[in-house]
Amino acid sequence: MTRDQKAPVCVLGTGLIGGSLLRAAAGAGFDAWGYNRSEPGAQAARADGFDVTGDLLGVLTRAADTDATIVVAVPMPAVDHILTEVSAFAPRCTLTDVVSVKAPVAAAVHKHGLSTRYVGGHPMAGTSESGWAATDPGLFRGAAWAVGVDEGTPPEPWTRVVRLALACGSVVVPVVADEHDSAVARISHLPHVLAEALAIAGDGGGELALGLAAGSFRDGTRVAGTAPGLVRAICEPNSAALLATLDDTLTVLAAARDSLRETGSLADLVDAGFAARQRYETAQRWEITGVHPGEQDWLGQLREAGRRGGVITSLD
């Protein structure tokens, strides 16, 4: 990656994901700075040597003056306010995000007239912790980073966003917004819901159950340790896809309950679950090559490759 490919990076929101991105980008040689609404959070970042402030206007003015890539890293409920300010003070900057849903963000971007410079993004990484203190520059290393290839995605901003994701250590998965949201409902948002339910079930067993709980309970409830407001901000904006996934899951659980009651067996559930886990363990990523942004049907080629498990590990 040459020096001119490292456009400055402006991160709006320096919690776990945004702050880790800021750290990773700075570590990769990008000129990077950020905004955080919470002054204690901004102070903590500055104490660690990072350029973070609560002055949103100043941050966006600097982004506009330097043609920075702006990364929206706030929860979905705060996105509209942030985009209002971006559209007023830095409308020509390349714009991406790390929000856990893509279609609602794209709709908000369109409403604010920012679509011509926008490329959706979502790094599939995180922990149950939050805030600057939880940030880690290695958080994205080896992780899948979804990058939008929806119709009309602009090639130059797309290339910028992909280069940033790769520089942070991720592999890039090309996705369409609606398909992304359906997928993460199953592998990210449903696990939050199930973890909460499992935690409640364990707690319902009283001190004895909690005292006996070990690895499977700990691992299954890990994300239930995430701040409740953040879990709601992650899951609720994807309600339609999550409801469909919950319906599917409740059907599976109801069938298992009925089988256990009527025959004493969980064989169908356990066998299908084991096979599904094996498919996950053995799933192979393959490298997408020979597709160049701006060429004929480049978006279509990337969409199809992403659906088939292809990832981008480098750009020509």
C-alpha angles and dihedrals in degrees: 000000000000125000095256090056090063101081113183116272125222114191118199105202122023103204122123098307101029093042092048089050090051090051093046094047093049090047090052091055102263120140096242136176136160153203127229125183093211111074093206088055091049091048091051090053092048090049087059091052101261126133102242127145141169091232102105094176092052092047093050093045089054090049091052093047093051100037090241127179106249117214116198105211103166128110116273094258090062097045097090093055092048092049091050089059094043091052090051100045110018109021096145097054122106105261130204137153143206097214116141094239126051111190095058091048092049090051091051091047090052091049090056094048095245101118097108091068100032129109118174120230140180124176109209096223137099148117135230089260125089141195133046093300089065096051120122127184089212095054094105098042108130092355126132112251113197112218122186123250097173120150110287096022105157115239101220096050089042090055091049093052093047091050090052093050092048092048089055088058100258134126115233123237114196109225143173113230099241093044090049091052092049091049097048090048086066103039103028114017099039091052088058091053094046092047091055091049092048092049090052091048092051093046089051089065091066129219094327094056093045091047091054096043114117140160103329092049093043093049094042093052099039096111091046083077090069116108108273094231091054093049090053091048089052099045109030098062087059093050099134095054092039092051091053090049092047090052090053092048094047089052090054092047093047091052090050091049092050092048092050091049096046103035106011089239135122092179098121093051096042096045093047092045093049091050092048092051091050090053089053092049093050099039110129126215115212128197120253112220138166097038114119124193113249096022121119113293093352091144093050092050092050093047092054093044092051091051089054095052099267121152136190115233099168142006124232 
